[in-house]
mmCIF file of C-alpha atoms in Angstrom:
data_model
loop_
_atom_site.group_PDB
_atom_site.id
_atom_site.type_symbol
_atom_site.label_atom_id
_atom_site.label_comp_id
_atom_site.label_asym_id
_atom_site.label_seq_id
_atom_site.Cartn_x
_atom_site.Cartn_y
_atom_site.Cartn_z
ATOM 1 C CA MET E 598 -10.244 19.213 16.669
ATOM 2 C CA LEU E 599 -6.936 18.974 18.464
ATOM 3 C CA ASP E 600 -6.600 15.345 17.342
ATOM 4 C CA LEU E 601 -6.952 16.417 13.718
ATOM 5 C CA TYR E 602 -4.178 19.000 14.073
ATOM 6 C CA THR E 603 -1.961 16.467 15.835
ATOM 7 C CA ALA E 604 -2.450 13.875 13.100
ATOM 8 C CA ALA E 605 -1.865 16.457 10.358
ATOM 9 C CA SER E 606 1.335 17.692 11.964
ATOM 10 C CA PHE E 607 2.559 14.107 12.395
ATOM 11 C CA VAL E 608 1.948 13.359 8.703
ATOM 12 C CA LEU E 609 3.614 16.602 7.620
ATOM 13 C CA LEU E 610 6.646 15.915 9.775
ATOM 14 C CA LEU E 611 7.011 12.422 8.291
ATOM 15 C CA LEU E 612 6.710 13.841 4.773
ATOM 16 C CA ALA E 613 9.343 16.438 5.575
ATOM 17 C CA LEU E 614 11.650 13.735 6.900
ATOM 18 C CA ALA E 615 11.126 11.618 3.788
ATOM 19 C CA GLY E 616 11.670 14.642 1.555
ATOM 20 C CA SER E 617 14.921 15.479 3.270
ATOM 21 C CA TYR E 618 16.383 12.140 2.179
ATOM 22 C CA LEU E 619 15.566 12.583 -1.516
ATOM 23 C CA PRO E 620 17.111 11.565 -3.883
ATOM 24 C CA TYR E 621 18.913 9.141 -1.557
ATOM 25 C CA ILE E 622 17.397 5.863 -0.320
ATOM 26 C CA ILE E 623 20.329 5.200 1.999
ATOM 27 C CA PRO E 624 21.620 8.690 2.818
ATOM 28 C CA PHE E 625 24.622 9.669 0.694
ATOM 29 C CA GLN E 626 25.147 6.111 -0.629
ATOM 30 C CA VAL E 627 22.320 4.857 -2.871
ATOM 31 C CA THR E 628 20.194 7.162 -4.990
ATOM 32 C CA LEU E 629 16.644 6.476 -6.083
ATOM 33 C CA SER E 630 17.689 5.730 -9.666
ATOM 34 C CA ASP E 631 20.423 3.344 -8.472
ATOM 35 C CA ALA E 632 17.921 1.417 -6.345
ATOM 36 C CA ALA E 633 15.294 1.103 -9.105
ATOM 37 C CA ALA E 634 14.778 -2.195 -10.888
ATOM 38 C CA PRO E 635 15.845 -2.519 -14.518
ATOM 39 C CA PRO E 636 13.268 -1.402 -17.117
ATOM 40 C CA ALA E 637 12.740 -5.005 -18.282
ATOM 41 C CA SER E 638 11.735 -6.064 -14.766
ATOM 42 C CA GLN E 639 9.409 -3.094 -14.397
ATOM 43 C CA ALA E 640 7.763 -3.890 -17.736
ATOM 44 C CA PHE E 641 7.334 -7.541 -16.743
ATOM 45 C CA MET E 642 5.664 -6.534 -13.460
ATOM 46 C CA PHE E 643 3.382 -4.056 -15.232
ATOM 47 C CA TRP E 644 2.224 -6.442 -17.954
ATOM 48 C CA GLY E 645 2.344 -9.652 -15.920
ATOM 49 C CA ALA E 646 1.111 -8.659 -12.502
ATOM 50 C CA GLY E 647 -0.693 -5.438 -13.278
ATOM 51 C CA LEU E 648 -2.664 -6.415 -16.346
ATOM 52 C CA PHE E 649 -2.981 -10.178 -15.903
ATOM 53 C CA VAL E 650 -2.960 -11.138 -12.210
ATOM 54 C CA LEU E 651 -4.824 -8.140 -10.762
ATOM 55 C CA PRO E 652 -7.928 -8.659 -12.952
ATOM 56 C CA LEU E 653 -8.032 -12.249 -11.658
ATOM 57 C CA ILE E 654 -7.747 -11.183 -8.032
ATOM 58 C CA VAL E 655 -10.663 -8.731 -8.190
ATOM 59 C CA PRO E 656 -13.356 -11.288 -9.220
ATOM 60 C CA TYR E 657 -11.930 -13.831 -6.779
ATOM 61 C CA THR E 658 -12.279 -11.307 -3.964
ATOM 62 C CA CYS E 659 -15.853 -10.507 -5.037
ATOM 63 C CA VAL E 660 -16.743 -14.199 -5.015
ATOM 64 C CA ALA E 661 -15.149 -14.680 -1.602
ATOM 65 C CA TYR E 662 -17.129 -11.749 -0.186
ATOM 66 C CA SER E 663 -20.364 -13.069 -1.681
ATOM 67 C CA VAL E 664 -19.778 -16.555 -0.261
ATOM 68 C CA PHE E 665 -19.104 -15.279 3.251
ATOM 69 C CA ARG E 666 -21.651 -12.456 3.282
ATOM 70 C CA GLY E 667 -24.283 -12.266 5.951
ATOM 71 C CA GLU E 668 -24.808 -10.749 9.312
ATOM 72 C CA VAL E 669 -22.812 -12.078 12.220
ATOM 73 C CA SER E 670 -24.640 -12.282 15.499
ATOM 74 C CA LYS E 671 -23.338 -10.240 18.411
ATOM 75 C CA ASP E 672 -22.245 -13.321 20.389
ATOM 76 C CA GLN E 673 -20.055 -14.497 17.466
ATOM 77 C CA ALA E 674 -18.384 -11.131 16.813
ATOM 78 C CA TYR E 675 -14.849 -10.294 17.903
ATOM 79 C CA HIS E 676 -15.817 -7.251 19.942
#
């Protein structure tokens, strides 16, 4: 139980540190809106990568898992 509290406090402390920097990426120099890509680039990534490439990656990954499926014997495992 102590490990759970330790992990939760670590995550909360990191979130608090990240929140203290908002809205600055580099403190007091570059804001989040200054660091963002232009809207045209964001639209290209959404339509190109998000709606075209990602649907191709998912079936490829499924095929790769089906090709290499099977149980590995204990003497061939990494552990």
